[in-house]
CSV table of C-alpha atoms in Angstrom, one decimal:
chain,number,residue,atom,x,y,z
I,1,SER,CA,87.2,80.0,115.3
I,2,PRO,CA,83.9,77.7,115.0
I,3,THR,CA,87.0,75.2,114.3
I,4,LEU,CA,89.2,76.1,116.6
I,5,ALA,CA,87.3,76.6,119.8
I,6,ARG,CA,84.2,74.2,118.8
I,7,PRO,CA,83.2,72.7,122.5
I,8,LEU,CA,82.5,76.4,122.8
I,9,TYR,CA,80.1,77.0,120.2
I,10,ASP,CA,77.9,73.9,120.7
I,11,ALA,CA,78.3,74.9,124.1
I,12,GLY,CA,76.4,77.8,124.0
I,13,TRP,CA,76.7,81.5,122.7
I,14,GLN,CA,77.6,82.4,126.7
I,15,PRO,CA,81.4,80.1,126.3
I,16,PRO,CA,82.2,82.2,123.6
I,17,LEU,CA,81.9,85.7,125.1
I,18,ILE,CA,83.4,84.8,128.1
I,19,LEU,CA,86.9,83.7,125.9
I,20,ALA,CA,86.1,87.0,123.9
I,21,ALA,CA,86.6,88.8,127.6
I,22,VAL,CA,88.7,86.5,128.9
I,23,LEU,CA,91.5,88.2,126.0
I,24,MET,CA,90.3,91.0,126.3
I,25,ALA,CA,91.3,91.1,130.0
I,26,ALA,CA,94.8,89.8,129.4
I,27,ALA,CA,95.3,92.7,126.9
I,28,LEU,CA,94.4,94.8,129.6
I,29,LEU,CA,97.0,92.6,132.2
I,30,ALA,CA,99.4,92.8,129.7
I,31,ALA,CA,98.8,97.4,128.5
I,32,TRP,CA,99.5,97.5,132.5
I,33,ALA,CA,102.8,95.3,132.5
I,34,TYR,CA,103.9,98.5,128.9
I,35,PHE,CA,103.1,101.5,131.6
I,36,ALA,CA,105.4,99.8,134.5
I,37,LEU,CA,108.0,99.4,131.8
I,38,GLU,CA,107.8,102.6,130.4
I,39,ARG,CA,107.7,104.5,133.7
I,40,SER,CA,110.8,102.3,135.0
I,41,ALA,CA,111.8,103.1,131.6
I,42,GLU,CA,112.0,106.7,132.4
I,43,GLY,CA,113.6,106.4,135.8
I,44,ARG,CA,116.7,104.7,134.2
I,45,TYR,CA,117.6,106.5,131.6
I,46,ASP,CA,117.7,110.2,130.2
I,47,LEU,CA,116.0,109.5,127.9
I,48,ALA,CA,116.2,112.9,124.9
I,49,ARG,CA,111.6,114.4,124.4
I,50,PRO,CA,110.6,117.5,122.0
I,51,ALA,CA,109.4,120.4,124.0
I,52,PRO,CA,106.0,120.0,124.1
I,53,PRO,CA,103.8,122.5,121.6
I,54,ASP,CA,101.6,125.6,123.8
I,55,ARG,CA,98.5,124.6,122.5
I,56,ILE,CA,97.1,122.4,118.5
I,57,VAL,CA,97.7,124.5,115.9
I,58,TRP,CA,94.8,122.5,113.6
I,59,GLY,CA,96.7,124.5,110.3
I,60,ASP,CA,99.3,121.9,111.1
I,61,LEU,CA,97.5,119.2,110.2
I,62,LEU,CA,98.2,120.8,106.5
I,63,ARG,CA,101.7,120.7,106.1
I,64,PHE,CA,102.2,117.7,106.8
I,65,ASP,CA,104.8,115.9,104.2
I,66,ARG,CA,103.2,114.6,101.0
I,67,SER,CA,105.5,111.1,101.8
I,68,TYR,CA,102.8,111.1,104.9
I,69,TRP,CA,100.1,112.1,103.2
I,70,TYR,CA,100.9,108.9,100.7
I,71,ILE,CA,100.8,106.4,104.3
I,72,VAL,CA,97.9,107.7,104.8
I,73,GLY,CA,95.9,107.3,102.0
I,74,LEU,CA,97.9,104.0,101.4
I,75,CYS,CA,96.2,103.1,105.5
I,76,VAL,CA,92.3,103.8,104.7
I,77,THR,CA,92.6,101.9,101.1
I,78,PHE,CA,94.5,98.7,102.3
I,79,TYR,CA,93.1,98.7,105.8
I,80,SER,CA,88.7,99.7,104.0
I,81,VAL,CA,90.1,96.0,101.2
I,82,ILE,CA,91.5,93.8,104.3
I,83,PHE,CA,89.4,94.1,107.1
I,84,PRO,CA,85.6,94.6,105.3
I,85,PHE,CA,86.4,91.9,103.7
I,86,ARG,CA,87.9,89.7,105.6
I,87,SER,CA,86.5,90.1,109.3
I,88,THR,CA,82.9,90.2,107.9
I,89,PHE,CA,81.8,89.3,104.0
I,90,ALA,CA,85.0,86.7,103.5
I,91,ILE,CA,83.0,83.8,104.7
I,92,LYS,CA,79.2,84.3,103.3
I,93,TYR,CA,81.0,84.7,100.7
I,94,PHE,CA,83.2,81.2,100.7
I,95,GLN,CA,79.9,79.8,101.5
I,96,HIS,CA,77.9,81.3,98.8
I,97,ALA,CA,80.4,81.1,96.2
I,98,HIS,CA,83.3,78.4,96.6
I,99,ASP,CA,80.7,75.6,98.5
I,100,LEU,CA,81.9,76.2,102.3
I,101,SER,CA,81.0,74.8,104.9
I,102,LEU,CA,80.5,77.6,107.6
I,103,GLN,CA,84.0,75.7,109.4
I,104,GLU,CA,85.4,75.5,106.1
I,105,ALA,CA,85.0,78.9,105.7
I,106,GLY,CA,85.9,80.0,109.0
I,107,ALA,CA,89.3,78.1,109.1
I,108,MET,CA,89.6,79.1,105.9
I,109,ASN,CA,89.7,83.2,106.5
I,110,SER,CA,91.8,82.1,109.5
I,111,TYR,CA,94.9,81.1,107.6
I,112,VAL,CA,95.6,84.9,107.2
I,113,PHE,CA,95.8,86.3,110.9
I,114,LEU,CA,97.6,83.8,111.8
I,115,ALA,CA,100.6,83.5,109.0
I,116,ALA,CA,100.5,86.9,110.1
I,117,ILE,CA,101.3,86.3,113.8
I,118,PHE,CA,104.4,84.9,112.4
I,119,ALA,CA,105.6,86.7,109.8
I,120,THR,CA,104.4,90.0,109.8
I,121,PRO,CA,107.5,90.4,112.6
I,122,LEU,CA,109.9,88.6,110.1
I,123,PHE,CA,109.0,91.1,107.3
I,124,GLY,CA,110.2,93.7,109.7
I,125,LEU,CA,113.1,92.4,110.6
I,126,LEU,CA,113.9,92.0,106.8
I,127,ALA,CA,112.9,96.1,106.2
I,128,ASP,CA,116.0,96.9,108.6
I,129,ARG,CA,117.9,94.4,107.2
I,130,ILE,CA,117.6,95.4,103.0
I,131,GLY,CA,115.7,99.3,103.7
I,132,HIS,CA,113.4,99.6,100.7
I,133,ARG,CA,110.1,99.8,102.6
I,134,ALA,CA,107.7,101.3,99.9
I,135,LEU,CA,108.9,98.9,97.6
I,136,LEU,CA,107.4,96.0,100.0
I,137,MET,CA,104.8,98.4,100.3
I,138,THR,CA,103.9,98.2,96.8
I,139,GLY,CA,104.7,95.0,95.8
I,140,GLY,CA,102.2,94.2,99.2
I,141,THR,CA,99.4,95.8,98.1
I,142,PHE,CA,99.7,94.7,94.4
I,143,LEU,CA,98.9,91.4,95.5
I,144,LEU,CA,96.2,92.6,97.2
I,145,PHE,CA,94.9,94.6,94.4
I,146,ILE,CA,95.2,90.7,92.1
I,147,THR,CA,93.6,88.2,94.1
I,148,PHE,CA,89.9,90.0,93.7
I,149,PRO,CA,90.1,89.3,89.8
I,150,LEU,CA,90.6,86.0,90.6
I,151,PHE,CA,87.6,86.1,93.1
I,152,ALA,CA,86.1,87.7,90.0
I,153,LEU,CA,87.2,85.6,86.3
I,154,THR,CA,88.6,82.2,88.2
I,155,SER,CA,88.1,79.6,89.5
I,156,ALA,CA,91.2,79.4,91.2
I,157,ASP,CA,91.5,77.1,94.0
I,158,LEU,CA,90.6,79.7,98.0
I,159,TRP,CA,94.3,78.5,99.0
I,160,VAL,CA,95.7,80.7,96.8
I,161,SER,CA,94.0,84.1,97.1
I,162,THR,CA,94.9,83.5,100.6
I,163,VAL,CA,98.7,82.8,101.0
I,164,PHE,CA,97.9,86.4,99.0
I,165,ILE,CA,96.5,88.3,101.1
I,166,GLY,CA,98.0,86.5,104.0
I,167,ILE,CA,101.3,87.9,102.9
I,168,ALA,CA,99.7,91.6,101.5
I,169,PHE,CA,98.3,91.4,105.5
I,170,SER,CA,101.5,90.7,107.4
I,171,LEU,CA,104.0,92.5,105.3
I,172,VAL,CA,101.9,95.6,104.3
I,173,PRO,CA,100.8,96.6,108.1
I,174,ALA,CA,104.9,95.4,109.3
I,175,ILE,CA,106.0,98.3,107.7
I,176,LEU,CA,103.3,101.0,106.8
I,177,TRP,CA,102.9,102.0,112.1
I,178,PRO,CA,106.4,102.8,111.6
I,179,ALA,CA,107.0,104.1,108.8
I,180,VAL,CA,105.6,107.1,110.3
I,181,PRO,CA,108.3,108.5,112.4
I,182,TYR,CA,110.9,109.0,109.2
I,183,LEU,CA,108.0,110.8,107.7
I,184,VAL,CA,107.2,113.3,111.0
I,185,SER,CA,108.7,115.4,114.0
I,186,ALA,CA,108.1,113.3,117.0
I,187,ASN,CA,107.1,116.5,119.0
I,188,ARG,CA,103.6,115.8,115.6
I,189,LEU,CA,103.7,111.9,116.3
I,190,GLY,CA,100.5,111.4,118.3
I,191,THR,CA,99.1,113.9,115.8
I,192,ALA,CA,100.0,111.9,113.6
I,193,TYR,CA,98.4,108.6,114.4
I,194,GLY,CA,95.7,110.1,115.5
I,195,LEU,CA,94.0,111.4,111.9
I,196,MET,CA,95.8,108.7,110.0
I,197,THR,CA,93.6,106.0,112.9
I,198,MET,CA,90.0,108.1,113.0
I,199,LEU,CA,90.3,108.2,108.5
I,200,GLN,CA,91.4,104.7,108.5
I,201,ASN,CA,88.4,104.6,110.4
I,202,ILE,CA,85.6,106.3,108.3
I,203,GLY,CA,87.1,104.5,106.0
I,204,LEU,CA,86.2,100.4,107.2
I,205,THR,CA,83.2,102.0,107.7
I,206,ILE,CA,82.0,103.7,104.3
I,207,CYS,CA,83.6,100.5,102.9
I,208,ASN,CA,81.0,97.6,105.3
I,209,LEU,CA,78.3,99.6,104.6
I,210,GLY,CA,78.8,100.3,100.4
I,211,ALA,CA,80.4,96.0,100.8
I,212,GLY,CA,76.7,95.1,102.3
I,213,TRP,CA,74.5,97.3,100.4
I,214,LEU,CA,76.1,96.3,96.6
I,215,ASN,CA,75.8,92.3,98.1
I,216,ASP,CA,72.2,93.0,98.9
I,217,SER,CA,71.1,95.2,96.0
I,218,ASN,CA,72.5,92.4,93.7
I,219,GLY,CA,70.7,90.2,95.4
I,220,ALA,CA,74.3,87.5,96.6
I,221,SER,CA,73.1,84.7,97.9
I,222,ALA,CA,73.5,80.8,97.7
I,223,ASP,CA,71.7,81.1,95.0
I,224,ASN,CA,72.8,83.8,92.9
I,225,PRO,CA,77.1,84.0,93.6
I,226,ALA,CA,77.2,86.4,90.6
I,227,GLY,CA,75.5,89.2,93.2
I,228,TYR,CA,79.3,89.0,95.1
I,229,ASN,CA,81.3,90.1,92.1
I,230,PRO,CA,79.9,93.9,92.4
I,231,MET,CA,82.0,93.6,95.7
I,232,LEU,CA,84.4,92.5,94.4
I,233,TRP,CA,85.8,94.6,92.0
I,234,MET,CA,85.3,97.5,94.6
I,235,PHE,CA,87.5,96.0,96.4
I,236,MET,CA,90.0,95.5,93.7
I,237,LEU,CA,89.8,99.3,92.8
I,238,LEU,CA,90.1,100.4,96.4
I,239,SER,CA,93.8,97.9,96.1
I,240,LEU,CA,94.4,99.1,92.9
I,241,PHE,CA,94.0,103.1,94.6
I,242,GLY,CA,96.5,101.3,98.5
I,243,PHE,CA,98.8,100.2,94.8
I,244,VAL,CA,99.1,103.4,93.2
I,245,PHE,CA,100.1,105.4,96.9
I,246,ALA,CA,102.2,103.1,97.2
I,247,ALA,CA,104.3,103.2,94.0
I,248,ALA,CA,103.9,107.0,94.8
I,249,LEU,CA,105.5,107.2,98.1
I,250,TRP,CA,108.9,105.1,96.6
I,251,LYS,CA,108.3,107.4,94.3
I,252,ARG,CA,108.7,110.4,96.4
I,253,GLU,CA,111.2,107.8,99.1
I,254,THR,CA,113.6,107.9,96.0
I,255,GLY,CA,113.5,110.8,95.4
I,256,PRO,CA,115.3,114.7,96.4
I,257,ASP,CA,112.1,115.1,98.9
I,258,GLY,CA,112.5,111.1,100.1
I,259,HIS,CA,113.2,110.5,104.2
I,260,HIS,CA,116.0,107.5,103.9
I,261,LEU,CA,112.2,104.9,103.4
I,262,GLU,CA,114.4,103.1,101.2
I,263,ARG,CA,118.0,102.8,103.5
I,264,PRO,CA,118.0,100.4,106.6
I,265,GLN,CA,119.5,102.9,108.7
I,266,PRO,CA,119.2,103.2,113.0
I,267,ARG,CA,116.3,104.5,113.6
I,268,ALA,CA,116.7,107.0,115.7
I,269,LYS,CA,119.5,109.0,112.3
I,270,LEU,CA,116.2,108.6,110.8
I,271,ILE,CA,114.0,110.3,113.3
I,272,ASP,CA,116.7,113.2,113.4
I,273,ALA,CA,116.5,113.0,109.7
I,274,ALA,CA,112.9,113.3,109.4
I,275,GLY,CA,112.6,116.5,112.7
């Protein structure tokens, strides 16, 4: 950010790009290390593998369990709020509506992602210990939902919304992505994750364009901070849909058609139950 790496930004546009290239090189090395560990494990352990399907049956996409589609709906709506707002519009909104400088707005925005570094594994550990995964995601999406009325209707300190979004951004993804193997058989995980990611990115694209159009149409600027309100209401509505998906998942998983998502069981038993 311009705060943590200010000397690089002050030196021009090239040093920040060099930093980004270094970080991506580190990510590439990490991916290769993961690949090497996987190959090593395959040689040392007898891993049970499902038989691959003979061919892709596109009609199978419609046969995923209802709980999986609730997870997909939650994923699309949740990320269509978090990333367009915090990664695209929040800094400009903080500058225009809350009179923060670029550096202050960048720092305020970064605290959400900084907190996630430490809080996400803790929330994952909590879910493994106590279960109640759908219930925890319901609580996380509710915190995200109430953030936007705080922006639009109150003058609450930005730290309040930052804490709420930080908890939601750490809690929901820590449970959402690992929940898929509970709901989908092992030989369909690639399809399940691929479809989920595709729909997530479609949602991100549409909501980024939609938020930008709302800001332009309503003349959102430092002279007209109220012009950002339609964007805030859009994100609030999306967050409400995410809350509804999470609540529907919780209701289903506590009923007779559940997949033990609410129970703190060993992973192997849960995969067998889902398979």
